[in-house]
Amino acid sequence: MIVAMQDQASDEAIQNVIERMVELGFNVHRTTGTTQTILAGVGTPASFDVNEFKVLTGVHDAYRISSPYKLAGRSFRPEGTTITFPNGVVVGGKEVAIMAGPCSVESREQILLSAQQVAAAGGKFLRGGAFKPRSSPYSFQGMGLEGLKLLREVSDATGLLVITEVMEISQIELMLPYIDCFQVGARNMQNFNLLRELGYVRKPILMKRGIAATIEEVLLSAEYILSGGNYDLMLCERGIRTFETYTRNTMDVSAVPVLKHLTHLPVFADPSHGVGKRNFVPPMALASVAAGADGLLMEMHPNPDKAMSDGAQSLYPQQLEDLIAQLRQLAPIVGRTIA
Amino acid sequence: MIVAMQDQASDEAIQNVIERMVELGFNVHRTTGTTQTILAGVGTPASFDVNEFKVLTGVHDAYRISSPYKLAGRSFRPEGTTITFPNGVVVGGKEVAIMAGPCSVESREQILLSAQQVAAAGGKFLRGGAFKPRSSPYSFQGMGLEGLKLLREVSDATGLLVITEVMEISQIELMLPYIDCFQVGARNMQNFNLLRELGYVRKPILMKRGIAATIEEVLLSAEYILSGGNYDLMLCERGIRTFETYTRNTMDVSAVPVLKHLTHLPVFADPSHGVGKRNFVPPMALASVAAGADGLLMEMHPNPDKAMSDGAQSLYPQQLEDLIAQLRQLAPIVGRTIA
Amino acid sequence: MIVAMQDQASDEAIQNVIERMVELGFNVHRTTGTTQTILAGVGTPASFDVNEFKVLTGVHDAYRISSPYKLAGRSFRPEGTTITFPNGVVVGGKEVAIMAGPCSVESREQILLSAQQVAAAGGKFLRGGAFKPRSSPYSFQGMGLEGLKLLREVSDATGLLVITEVMEISQIELMLPYIDCFQVGARNMQNFNLLRELGYVRKPILMKRGIAATIEEVLLSAEYILSGGNYDLMLCERGIRTFETYTRNTMDVSAVPVLKHLTHLPVFADPSHGVGKRNFVPPMALASVAAGADGLLMEMHPNPDKAMSDGAQSLYPQQLEDLIAQLRQLAPIVGRTIA
Amino acid sequence: MIVAMQDQASDEAIQNVIERMVELGFNVHRTTGTTQTILAGVGTPASFDVNEFKVLTGVHDAYRISSPYKLAGRSFRPEGTTITFPNGVVVGGKEVAIMAGPCSVESREQILLSAQQVAAAGGKFLRGGAFKPRSSPYSFQGMGLEGLKLLREVSDATGLLVITEVMEISQIELMLPYIDCFQVGARNMQNFNLLRELGYVRKPILMKRGIAATIEEVLLSAEYILSGGNYDLMLCERGIRTFETYTRNTMDVSAVPVLKHLTHLPVFADPSHGVGKRNFVPPMALASVAAGADGLLMEMHPNPDKAMSDGAQSLYPQQLEDLIAQLRQLAPIVGRTIA
C-alpha cells in the first residue's frame, strides 16, 4: 500500500498513519519530498481496507498496490487452467467450447429437440434452466427437479454435457446427480455464501460476471470458490449495465482479453444476454472468439417465438448451425479450433 | 402493451403479432395509419415479455404500458404504508426514523457503547452486521450468532430496535429470536429465493436498492416479498454504481421522491454507503430528509479509525449527535418530525 | 507519481522506469521490498500521462498523487471565491442565489412574464436560452440575437441579472453587451477551445458538469477557464447519465459537498435537468441546498404545457414561489440565507 | 406517438391530451379499454417532445414510435453508403479500411516514419492530430497548422489519405487544403454548431460516438451533418464510459452490428481509445472486424514509449503489421477483404 500525505501534513498526522500501517503488518518506508511525504507499505497483510487510510487526517490519497486476489491471479498458474470433463471434453485448451440450449427447460419434447439440435450443430454442452431467477414473481419460475432429470436424460441420449444455473445453497445437493457443471448467474456473483459452498463441491463451475461487477470483483468472487479448493472454474462475460438501452446489456468484449491477461481461468462469453436480440448474437459470438474467448454460452430454442422465457434472444436452430460453421473457420485464425 | 409495426409491414406480419397477443390474453385494438399500423393490447396477462414482441417480423417497437408490479404500486394503498414496531415506534408516518450503528458487531464492549451513543443521539434502531457480505474471502466475515445475541442484549438495555442483514435463507430462522427487522443488502436485492422466503416471515424488512438496480427492478423485488404476504416492507436508496469514483457510489437522492411517488412503501436513505466517506454523510443525510425520506440508515462507530469494516464511512459519535440535532430542525420544514 | 513494479521485475525494467521518470522531471526515491520495488516520483512536472507508465515493462501499476489541477483546487483560495455582480448580488457568500426562467426565450410576452414571475418569487437571475443546443436538427433552435435583446430588456425592467448559454466562440462577442453571466452547457464542458476563450473574457461564467464528466474532469475544465485569468467561475451539478431511465439524468447531489471540499469555486445545482420532471424538482432543490449548494438554476415557464422546449421539467410559476418560500426556511438550518 | 392514460383518467384529462396531440399535427385514434384509454397519434410532426406528454395530468406514459432521425435511417438508403476518396479508396464496400497513425503530429521525422510504417503494413489512411483536445490545459496541445502541412506532405509521399480531428468551426477552412477526411471527436459529437457547419462542407467526415452517447443520439448527430447535404459520413465506435476502470473506456462492440442495422452509414471501430492499453488493441480490432466493422481507426507510433500523447495505447509498428496480416485472414470469413 502507498499513502501519499497532503502537502505540509503535520508530523503527528504522518506518525499516526505510520502506526496504523505497522499495526496492520506493513513495513513502512518513508519518502520525504520538499512538500509531500509518501509512505510505502511493504508486505501483504491478509486483509485491509485502503479506504480507511483515505480519510485519515493529513492523507491526500491511498493506493492498494497488491492484488486483493491471489489464487485467481495469472501468476498462480501461468500456463492457464484446463478442465477435463467426464466425456473427455477439455475446456481452456486449444478447443473453443460451445454451450447452447434454451433459457428454460419447458417440456421433455422441447429439451430433447434442443439437445439434438445443439449436438448436430457441434455444441458440447446443453444449457437449460430448471430453476429460473426472474425479476417478476409472476413470471415462469422453471420446472425444478423435473427439469434437472430431463436435462440429464436428453444429454445422455445425445452425448452432451449438462450445465444449469444454481441459485441457492439448498439446490447444490439436489443438482449434483444430474449435472456436469454448475452455472452461477450474474445476480449471484456476489452471493458469497453460495460461492463459499460451491468452493467445497468437486464439480466444475461457470461463474458469470455480475451486471455491475468490475473485473476486480469478478476475480474476488472467483477467489471465494478457489479458496474452498474447487479449481475447476470458468468465468463468463455476459454484458454489463450501462446507459445504452437499445441492447439488453452492453457486452464488454474487452473483458475477454483482459481476464485472459489477469487470470489463469478459462473465459467464456454469453452474447445472448450480452445483446438480448437474436440477430446480433452471431456477430458478437464471432467477435468474442476473435477476442480470445475459450468458449461461448448461447441461447437457442427449437421455436423461439413460443419460448417461455428469453425468446427474443434465442437463436433459431439453423442460426446456431450456421454460426458454428462460421466459427470453425474463424477459430484457427486466432490459434484455436472447434471440433 | 402497444406494438408499433414498421412502415409497410405486411398483413401477414401484422396478423402474426395479433395472434400472439391474443394467445397471451390481450384484447387487440388496431389503428391503421397511412404508413404505420399500431396494435394496442388491452387487458393484463399475469406475465409476458415485451422483448419477445420487439424481435417479431415487421415490428418497429413494443411498449409495456402497465406496471409489472401491482402490490407495490402507490395505487394499491394510496395513503401509504406505516409499520408499527413492538415498542411503539412507527415508520412511514410523520416521524423520520433514524437507524444507526457500526458496520459489524465486533465485541460486547463495542456494540454496547454504540447502542448507548445511538440512543443518546436520538436514534431508534441499532444497526450492526453479524454476518457480513465481504467482496474478499480474506476479510472479516462477522461474529455470527454471537453477534446476534449481543445486538439483542444491548438493544434491550438501551431501548433500541435491532436491524441486521440477512444473507441466506438458513439465517432467517436463526435471526428471528434476536432481531426486530431484517435488512436485505444491495447484493441480495435480486436473490429471489431469499426474497420469497422473507415474504412468508412476519417481521418487518428493509430492502436496499441493488447497486445497478433500476427503480422498476426495486419495485419488482418488493413485489416478491409483498406477494408472500409480508407487507411490512421498507425500501432504501444506498447509492448506485456509476462512472464516478471519488465517492464509493453515486447516491441517487431523486430515488427518494420518485419511489414515494410510485409506491406506498416507506423509503429510507443510507448516505454512508451512498458516499463512503464520513465527511460527506451529514450533508447527504440532510439532503435525503429534505427530499422526503422516511428514515435514515447510517454507520457510526465508537472509534471508526479502528473499525474492522467500513471505518472510512462511519461517523464519529459526536458527528451523529450533531447531525440528528440539525435534522430535528430541518424535518419540520418538510412536514416531518424527529423525536 | 508512484510506480509499483511487479514482483520480481528485472533490474533493467526498474532502471528503465526510473530513467523515464527522471526525464519528465521527477526526483525518484526507490523502496526495495523483499518481493516488490516501489518508485516514488517527487516533484511536479507540468504535465505527464500516468497511463504511459502503466504499460511499461515490469510495471504493476502507476498512480498520480498530485492533483492535475492547481488553480481550481481549494488550497489555492481556502476561504472560497465570491463573485460580485454589477447590481451588488454576491454569489459564493452566505446568500443562496436563485437563477430561474424558461428553457428558451420564445417571445417578448413570454420572457417578460417569466422575468416578472422570477423576480416576484425572489429569484436574482433570469435564465433563458437564445441559442439552443438541441439533439435533433429539426427542433426549435432559439431566437438568437433577438432573444438576447429581449433578455436584457426584461431583466432591466425587473432588476434581474441575465444568464444565458454560450455554445460557440463566435457567440461570445455577440452576447457580451446583453448578458451578466455566460453559461457553459453540459455538452460543451470539454469544448476546450470555447473554455480557453472564456478564460480571456471578464464576465462571470457558470459551467455545468458534463453528462459523463468525473469530478476531476469538471475541475480540469475549470482550470482551462481559470488559467486564462477569469476567476469568476461557478460550477453546476445537473445530473449525470446512468442506467436509470425514470429520471432524465441521475442528479449527483453528493457532487455539491464533494466539489465544495475540493475547490474554492461556488457550486450550483440544476434540479430541472437533474430529474427532468417538474414534480421532482422541488424536493431536489431542497436537497441541493441542504447539501450545501451556493445557488440553484431552475426552469420555470409561465405556461409550461405550451413551452417550446423542456416543458416537462419547467415549474409552474406558483411552484417556484412556494419552493423559494420553503427554501427561505431551510437555508438558515445549514447556515445560509435567501433574501 | 402513443399516450397511455392512467387507469380511470378523467375525460377532461383525456380530452386535454388529445387536443395537445392534434395541435402538434397528429391524427389521434382512441382505444378505450375497461380500465385504461390509449391514444395513438398517427402522422409525423417535424419535431415534438415526448417528455412533455409524460407529465400531463392523467398520463401514465408516452412513447415516441417513429425514429427522430430520417436521413440517417437504414431505410433511406437500404443498399448502404459507400464513399469514394480521390485516390480511389472506397469505404463502405467490401474492403475493410485501415486508418492508423500517431495520436499527435510531433515532428516531421516522427510523422514521416509513421506514414511509412502505416503504408508498409497495409493502412490506407494516416491519422494524426494537429490540434489536440486535452483534458488538462497544461498538456501538449498539438502543432497546429504546421502539423497539417506535415500530414499532407508525408501522406503524399506514401500514398496515404489524411484524416485529422477538427475541434472548432474556425479550423474547417484552415484544414480543407491539407486533409482528405475530417474527424469529429467524441467530445464534439454534440457540438451542434460544428456539426451543422460540417454539413455544408464537401469532404468526408468520420464522426466518433460520444463517451456517453446512446445509439439514437449518434444517429441524431449524424442527422445534423446529413441534413446539411454532406452524405459522406462515417460513424465510429470508440468506447463508452462505464463503471469499469481497468480499461480506459468500455468498447461497445455491439454498436457495430446495431449501427449497421439501423443506418446505411459505414461504421468504424477505434480499439485504441476503446481499451487504452496497447496489448488489448489487437484482440479488439479482430473482434470489431468479426462483428462487421467497415474499418478500423488505430493509434500507432514509431516509438510509443516516447509519444507526447496516448503512448500507452499506441501500437508498436510491428504490432500493427502483424495485426493487419491477421485481419487479412479473418476478413473473408465475414465476407470482407483487406488489400
PDB file of C-alpha atoms in Angstrom, chain D residues 40-250:
ATOM      1  CA  ALA D  40     -52.364   6.596 -30.821  1.00  0.00           C
ATOM      2  CA  GLY D  41     -51.040   9.634 -32.636  1.00  0.00           C
ATOM      3  CA  VAL D  42     -50.595   8.921 -36.320  1.00  0.00           C
ATOM      4  CA  GLY D  43     -48.569  11.247 -38.532  1.00  0.00           C
ATOM      5  CA  THR D  44     -45.101  12.710 -38.126  1.00  0.00           C
ATOM      6  CA  PRO D  45     -44.799  16.283 -36.898  1.00  0.00           C
ATOM      7  CA  ALA D  46     -41.347  17.642 -37.705  1.00  0.00           C
ATOM      8  CA  SER D  47     -40.415  17.886 -34.055  1.00  0.00           C
ATOM      9  CA  PHE D  48     -42.080  17.232 -30.732  1.00  0.00           C
ATOM     10  CA  ASP D  49     -41.016  16.311 -27.215  1.00  0.00           C
ATOM     11  CA  VAL D  50     -42.463  13.081 -25.924  1.00  0.00           C
ATOM     12  CA  ASN D  51     -41.464  14.029 -22.371  1.00  0.00           C
ATOM     13  CA  GLU D  52     -43.941  16.863 -22.413  1.00  0.00           C
ATOM     14  CA  PHE D  53     -46.754  14.315 -22.590  1.00  0.00           C
ATOM     15  CA  LYS D  54     -45.355  12.176 -19.778  1.00  0.00           C
ATOM     16  CA  VAL D  55     -46.148  14.865 -17.228  1.00  0.00           C
ATOM     17  CA  LEU D  56     -49.603  15.908 -18.429  1.00  0.00           C
ATOM     18  CA  THR D  57     -52.389  15.213 -15.946  1.00  0.00           C
ATOM     19  CA  GLY D  58     -53.780  11.687 -16.175  1.00  0.00           C
ATOM     20  CA  VAL D  59     -50.989  10.329 -18.352  1.00  0.00           C
ATOM     21  CA  HIS D  60     -49.374   7.031 -17.388  1.00  0.00           C
ATOM     22  CA  ASP D  61     -46.643   7.130 -20.003  1.00  0.00           C
ATOM     23  CA  ALA D  62     -45.945   8.283 -23.552  1.00  0.00           C
ATOM     24  CA  TYR D  63     -43.877   6.655 -26.286  1.00  0.00           C
ATOM     25  CA  ARG D  64     -42.381   8.024 -29.460  1.00  0.00           C
ATOM     26  CA  ILE D  65     -42.878   5.423 -32.156  1.00  0.00           C
ATOM     27  CA  SER D  66     -41.177   6.987 -35.119  1.00  0.00           C
ATOM     28  CA  SER D  67     -37.424   7.438 -35.280  1.00  0.00           C
ATOM     29  CA  PRO D  68     -36.402  11.008 -34.567  1.00  0.00           C
ATOM     30  CA  TYR D  69     -33.888  10.743 -37.420  1.00  0.00           C
ATOM     31  CA  LYS D  70     -34.760  10.265 -41.049  1.00  0.00           C
ATOM     32  CA  LEU D  71     -31.793  10.740 -43.362  1.00  0.00           C
ATOM     33  CA  ALA D  72     -29.601   8.580 -41.174  1.00  0.00           C
ATOM     34  CA  GLY D  73     -32.029   5.658 -41.082  1.00  0.00           C
ATOM     35  CA  ARG D  74     -31.213   2.481 -42.977  1.00  0.00           C
ATOM     36  CA  SER D  75     -34.444   2.738 -44.958  1.00  0.00           C
ATOM     37  CA  PHE D  76     -33.239   5.987 -46.516  1.00  0.00           C
ATOM     38  CA  ARG D  77     -30.561   4.027 -48.404  1.00  0.00           C
ATOM     39  CA  PRO D  78     -31.131   0.316 -47.864  1.00  0.00           C
ATOM     40  CA  GLU D  79     -28.137  -0.626 -50.006  1.00  0.00           C
ATOM     41  CA  GLY D  80     -25.704   1.249 -47.744  1.00  0.00           C
ATOM     42  CA  THR D  81     -23.490   4.271 -48.309  1.00  0.00           C
ATOM     43  CA  THR D  82     -20.118   3.981 -49.993  1.00  0.00           C
ATOM     44  CA  ILE D  83     -17.618   6.817 -50.047  1.00  0.00           C
ATOM     45  CA  THR D  84     -15.001   7.073 -52.758  1.00  0.00           C
ATOM     46  CA  PHE D  85     -11.839   9.015 -51.976  1.00  0.00           C
ATOM     47  CA  PRO D  86      -9.711  10.901 -54.531  1.00  0.00           C
ATOM     48  CA  ASN D  87      -7.162   8.100 -54.790  1.00  0.00           C
ATOM     49  CA  GLY D  88      -9.849   5.537 -55.464  1.00  0.00           C
ATOM     50  CA  VAL D  89     -10.096   4.062 -51.982  1.00  0.00           C
ATOM     51  CA  VAL D  90     -13.706   3.114 -51.285  1.00  0.00           C
ATOM     52  CA  VAL D  91     -15.128   2.975 -47.776  1.00  0.00           C
ATOM     53  CA  GLY D  92     -18.365   1.140 -47.012  1.00  0.00           C
ATOM     54  CA  GLY D  93     -17.938  -1.540 -49.650  1.00  0.00           C
ATOM     55  CA  LYS D  94     -16.355  -4.973 -49.377  1.00  0.00           C
ATOM     56  CA  GLU D  95     -12.974  -3.668 -48.337  1.00  0.00           C
ATOM     57  CA  VAL D  96     -12.251  -3.019 -44.666  1.00  0.00           C
ATOM     58  CA  ALA D  97     -10.377   0.310 -44.437  1.00  0.00           C
ATOM     59  CA  ILE D  98      -7.480   0.750 -42.031  1.00  0.00           C
ATOM     60  CA  MET D  99      -6.664   4.185 -40.633  1.00  0.00           C
ATOM     61  CA  ALA D 100      -3.612   4.355 -38.394  1.00  0.00           C
ATOM     62  CA  GLY D 101      -1.005   6.722 -37.097  1.00  0.00           C
ATOM     63  CA  PRO D 102       0.107   8.560 -34.007  1.00  0.00           C
ATOM     64  CA  CYS D 103      -2.153  10.432 -31.633  1.00  0.00           C
ATOM     65  CA  SER D 104      -0.379  13.719 -32.393  1.00  0.00           C
ATOM     66  CA  VAL D 105       1.919  15.000 -35.091  1.00  0.00           C
ATOM     67  CA  GLU D 106       5.089  15.697 -33.122  1.00  0.00           C
ATOM     68  CA  SER D 107       7.762  16.345 -35.745  1.00  0.00           C
ATOM     69  CA  ARG D 108       8.481  15.894 -39.430  1.00  0.00           C
ATOM     70  CA  GLU D 109      10.624  12.866 -38.698  1.00  0.00           C
ATOM     71  CA  GLN D 110       8.054  11.202 -36.468  1.00  0.00           C
ATOM     72  CA  ILE D 111       5.138  11.652 -38.831  1.00  0.00           C
ATOM     73  CA  LEU D 112       7.106  10.621 -41.925  1.00  0.00           C
ATOM     74  CA  LEU D 113       8.255   7.445 -40.225  1.00  0.00           C
ATOM     75  CA  SER D 114       4.683   6.807 -39.079  1.00  0.00           C
ATOM     76  CA  ALA D 115       3.352   7.218 -42.596  1.00  0.00           C
ATOM     77  CA  GLN D 116       5.925   4.832 -43.995  1.00  0.00           C
ATOM     78  CA  GLN D 117       5.098   2.242 -41.364  1.00  0.00           C
ATOM     79  CA  VAL D 118       1.346   2.570 -41.835  1.00  0.00           C
ATOM     80  CA  ALA D 119       1.674   2.273 -45.599  1.00  0.00           C
ATOM     81  CA  ALA D 120       4.013  -0.703 -45.325  1.00  0.00           C
ATOM     82  CA  ALA D 121       1.608  -2.503 -43.006  1.00  0.00           C
ATOM     83  CA  GLY D 122      -1.293  -2.008 -45.411  1.00  0.00           C
ATOM     84  CA  GLY D 123      -3.110   1.018 -43.982  1.00  0.00           C
ATOM     85  CA  LYS D 124      -4.923   3.379 -46.324  1.00  0.00           C
ATOM     86  CA  PHE D 125      -5.284   6.485 -44.135  1.00  0.00           C
ATOM     87  CA  LEU D 126      -2.802   8.283 -41.949  1.00  0.00           C
ATOM     88  CA  ARG D 127      -4.306   9.645 -38.758  1.00  0.00           C
ATOM     89  CA  GLY D 128      -2.563  12.269 -36.620  1.00  0.00           C
ATOM     90  CA  GLY D 129      -3.724  15.192 -34.540  1.00  0.00           C
ATOM     91  CA  ALA D 130      -2.633  18.716 -35.364  1.00  0.00           C
ATOM     92  CA  PHE D 131      -4.988  20.338 -32.856  1.00  0.00           C
ATOM     93  CA  LYS D 132      -5.479  18.239 -29.727  1.00  0.00           C
ATOM     94  CA  PRO D 133      -8.380  18.270 -27.278  1.00  0.00           C
ATOM     95  CA  ARG D 134      -6.657  17.673 -23.941  1.00  0.00           C
ATOM     96  CA  SER D 135      -8.394  17.413 -20.583  1.00  0.00           C
ATOM     97  CA  SER D 136      -5.680  19.475 -18.955  1.00  0.00           C
ATOM     98  CA  PRO D 137      -4.695  22.952 -20.161  1.00  0.00           C
ATOM     99  CA  TYR D 138      -1.111  22.064 -19.263  1.00  0.00           C
ATOM    100  CA  SER D 139      -0.837  19.154 -21.720  1.00  0.00           C
ATOM    101  CA  PHE D 140       0.656  19.322 -25.224  1.00  0.00           C
ATOM    102  CA  GLN D 141      -1.952  20.950 -27.483  1.00  0.00           C
ATOM    103  CA  GLY D 142      -0.638  19.993 -30.902  1.00  0.00           C
ATOM    104  CA  MET D 143       1.475  21.564 -33.645  1.00  0.00           C
ATOM    105  CA  GLY D 144      -1.432  23.308 -35.373  1.00  0.00           C
ATOM    106  CA  LEU D 145      -1.091  24.445 -38.990  1.00  0.00           C
ATOM    107  CA  GLU D 146       2.459  23.168 -39.155  1.00  0.00           C
ATOM    108  CA  GLY D 147       1.129  19.728 -38.245  1.00  0.00           C
ATOM    109  CA  LEU D 148      -1.438  19.864 -41.052  1.00  0.00           C
ATOM    110  CA  LYS D 149       1.228  20.642 -43.604  1.00  0.00           C
ATOM    111  CA  LEU D 150       3.382  17.775 -42.419  1.00  0.00           C
ATOM    112  CA  LEU D 151       0.442  15.379 -42.592  1.00  0.00           C
ATOM    113  CA  ARG D 152      -0.197  16.341 -46.205  1.00  0.00           C
ATOM    114  CA  GLU D 153       3.412  16.143 -47.196  1.00  0.00           C
ATOM    115  CA  VAL D 154       4.134  12.704 -45.777  1.00  0.00           C
ATOM    116  CA  SER D 155       0.839  11.296 -46.973  1.00  0.00           C
ATOM    117  CA  ASP D 156       1.509  12.400 -50.482  1.00  0.00           C
ATOM    118  CA  ALA D 157       4.910  10.789 -50.235  1.00  0.00           C
ATOM    119  CA  THR D 158       3.468   7.466 -49.108  1.00  0.00           C
ATOM    120  CA  GLY D 159       0.164   7.317 -50.974  1.00  0.00           C
ATOM    121  CA  LEU D 160      -1.998   7.627 -47.866  1.00  0.00           C
ATOM    122  CA  LEU D 161      -5.115   9.683 -47.253  1.00  0.00           C
ATOM    123  CA  VAL D 162      -5.124  12.142 -44.339  1.00  0.00           C
ATOM    124  CA  ILE D 163      -7.669  12.128 -41.532  1.00  0.00           C
ATOM    125  CA  THR D 164      -7.381  14.587 -38.643  1.00  0.00           C
ATOM    126  CA  GLU D 165      -9.612  15.935 -35.918  1.00  0.00           C
ATOM    127  CA  VAL D 166     -11.474  19.221 -36.280  1.00  0.00           C
ATOM    128  CA  MET D 167     -12.439  20.817 -32.958  1.00  0.00           C
ATOM    129  CA  GLU D 168     -13.718  24.217 -33.907  1.00  0.00           C
ATOM    130  CA  ILE D 169     -15.602  25.891 -36.748  1.00  0.00           C
ATOM    131  CA  SER D 170     -12.719  28.217 -37.488  1.00  0.00           C
ATOM    132  CA  GLN D 171     -10.460  25.213 -38.148  1.00  0.00           C
ATOM    133  CA  ILE D 172     -12.582  23.928 -41.027  1.00  0.00           C
ATOM    134  CA  GLU D 173     -11.338  26.375 -43.654  1.00  0.00           C
ATOM    135  CA  LEU D 174      -7.820  26.063 -42.358  1.00  0.00           C
ATOM    136  CA  MET D 175      -7.832  22.305 -42.726  1.00  0.00           C
ATOM    137  CA  LEU D 176      -9.549  21.945 -46.095  1.00  0.00           C
ATOM    138  CA  PRO D 177      -6.426  22.243 -48.264  1.00  0.00           C
ATOM    139  CA  TYR D 178      -4.476  19.668 -46.305  1.00  0.00           C
ATOM    140  CA  ILE D 179      -6.766  16.807 -45.460  1.00  0.00           C
ATOM    141  CA  ASP D 180      -8.939  14.129 -47.036  1.00  0.00           C
ATOM    142  CA  CYS D 181     -11.285  13.468 -44.156  1.00  0.00           C
ATOM    143  CA  PHE D 182     -12.400  15.372 -41.071  1.00  0.00           C
ATOM    144  CA  GLN D 183     -12.653  13.548 -37.794  1.00  0.00           C
ATOM    145  CA  VAL D 184     -15.186  14.724 -35.210  1.00  0.00           C
ATOM    146  CA  GLY D 185     -14.014  13.611 -31.797  1.00  0.00           C
ATOM    147  CA  ALA D 186     -16.120  12.055 -29.084  1.00  0.00           C
ATOM    148  CA  ARG D 187     -16.221  15.287 -27.084  1.00  0.00           C
ATOM    149  CA  ASN D 188     -17.673  17.169 -30.044  1.00  0.00           C
ATOM    150  CA  MET D 189     -20.337  14.677 -31.089  1.00  0.00           C
ATOM    151  CA  GLN D 190     -22.951  17.042 -29.671  1.00  0.00           C
ATOM    152  CA  ASN D 191     -21.250  20.280 -30.666  1.00  0.00           C
ATOM    153  CA  PHE D 192     -24.193  21.038 -32.898  1.00  0.00           C
ATOM    154  CA  ASN D 193     -22.812  24.274 -34.337  1.00  0.00           C
ATOM    155  CA  LEU D 194     -19.749  22.423 -35.548  1.00  0.00           C
ATOM    156  CA  LEU D 195     -21.845  19.573 -36.955  1.00  0.00           C
ATOM    157  CA  ARG D 196     -24.056  21.991 -38.850  1.00  0.00           C
ATOM    158  CA  GLU D 197     -21.045  23.648 -40.478  1.00  0.00           C
ATOM    159  CA  LEU D 198     -19.598  20.283 -41.415  1.00  0.00           C
ATOM    160  CA  GLY D 199     -22.868  19.517 -43.143  1.00  0.00           C
ATOM    161  CA  TYR D 200     -22.074  22.279 -45.613  1.00  0.00           C
ATOM    162  CA  VAL D 201     -18.576  21.012 -46.349  1.00  0.00           C
ATOM    163  CA  ARG D 202     -17.964  18.680 -49.279  1.00  0.00           C
ATOM    164  CA  LYS D 203     -15.389  16.429 -47.764  1.00  0.00           C
ATOM    165  CA  PRO D 204     -15.906  13.098 -45.961  1.00  0.00           C
ATOM    166  CA  ILE D 205     -16.335  13.060 -42.207  1.00  0.00           C
ATOM    167  CA  LEU D 206     -15.734  10.372 -39.627  1.00  0.00           C
ATOM    168  CA  MET D 207     -17.770  11.119 -36.508  1.00  0.00           C
ATOM    169  CA  LYS D 208     -16.945   9.333 -33.270  1.00  0.00           C
ATOM    170  CA  ARG D 209     -19.567   8.286 -30.768  1.00  0.00           C
ATOM    171  CA  GLY D 210     -19.639  10.482 -27.680  1.00  0.00           C
ATOM    172  CA  ILE D 211     -18.418   8.912 -24.476  1.00  0.00           C
ATOM    173  CA  ALA D 212     -21.945   8.868 -23.061  1.00  0.00           C
ATOM    174  CA  ALA D 213     -23.946   8.953 -26.269  1.00  0.00           C
ATOM    175  CA  THR D 214     -26.714   6.484 -26.930  1.00  0.00           C
ATOM    176  CA  ILE D 215     -27.011   4.898 -30.346  1.00  0.00           C
ATOM    177  CA  GLU D 216     -30.007   7.143 -31.000  1.00  0.00           C
ATOM    178  CA  GLU D 217     -28.014  10.252 -30.160  1.00  0.00           C
ATOM    179  CA  VAL D 218     -25.248   9.149 -32.523  1.00  0.00           C
ATOM    180  CA  LEU D 219     -27.811   8.973 -35.297  1.00  0.00           C
ATOM    181  CA  LEU D 220     -29.334  12.341 -34.379  1.00  0.00           C
ATOM    182  CA  SER D 221     -25.911  13.924 -34.551  1.00  0.00           C
ATOM    183  CA  ALA D 222     -25.369  12.227 -37.906  1.00  0.00           C
ATOM    184  CA  GLU D 223     -28.661  13.784 -38.973  1.00  0.00           C
ATOM    185  CA  TYR D 224     -27.214  17.251 -38.346  1.00  0.00           C
ATOM    186  CA  ILE D 225     -24.434  16.605 -40.848  1.00  0.00           C
ATOM    187  CA  LEU D 226     -26.617  14.806 -43.389  1.00  0.00           C
ATOM    188  CA  SER D 227     -29.299  17.474 -43.270  1.00  0.00           C
ATOM    189  CA  GLY D 228     -26.684  19.998 -44.384  1.00  0.00           C
ATOM    190  CA  GLY D 229     -26.158  17.948 -47.509  1.00  0.00           C
ATOM    191  CA  ASN D 230     -22.923  16.143 -46.676  1.00  0.00           C
ATOM    192  CA  TYR D 231     -23.659  12.440 -47.116  1.00  0.00           C
ATOM    193  CA  ASP D 232     -20.069  11.248 -46.985  1.00  0.00           C
ATOM    194  CA  LEU D 233     -20.258  10.372 -43.336  1.00  0.00           C
ATOM    195  CA  MET D 234     -18.726   7.505 -41.366  1.00  0.00           C
ATOM    196  CA  LEU D 235     -19.543   6.671 -37.756  1.00  0.00           C
ATOM    197  CA  CYS D 236     -17.050   5.294 -35.256  1.00  0.00           C
ATOM    198  CA  GLU D 237     -17.470   3.364 -32.002  1.00  0.00           C
ATOM    199  CA  ARG D 238     -14.603   4.222 -29.642  1.00  0.00           C
ATOM    200  CA  GLY D 239     -15.725   3.086 -26.229  1.00  0.00           C
ATOM    201  CA  ILE D 240     -18.244   4.465 -23.781  1.00  0.00           C
ATOM    202  CA  ARG D 241     -17.868   5.431 -20.174  1.00  0.00           C
ATOM    203  CA  THR D 242     -18.987   2.835 -17.665  1.00  0.00           C
ATOM    204  CA  PHE D 243     -18.112   1.863 -14.106  1.00  0.00           C
ATOM    205  CA  GLU D 244     -15.223  -0.329 -15.288  1.00  0.00           C
ATOM    206  CA  THR D 245     -11.878   1.404 -14.862  1.00  0.00           C
ATOM    207  CA  TYR D 246      -9.378  -1.268 -15.869  1.00  0.00           C
ATOM    208  CA  THR D 247      -9.849  -0.246 -19.486  1.00  0.00           C
ATOM    209  CA  ARG D 248      -9.871   3.431 -20.486  1.00  0.00           C
ATOM    210  CA  ASN D 249     -13.427   3.054 -21.773  1.00  0.00           C
ATOM    211  CA  THR D 250     -15.720   0.117 -22.351  1.00  0.00           C
TER     212      THR D 250
END
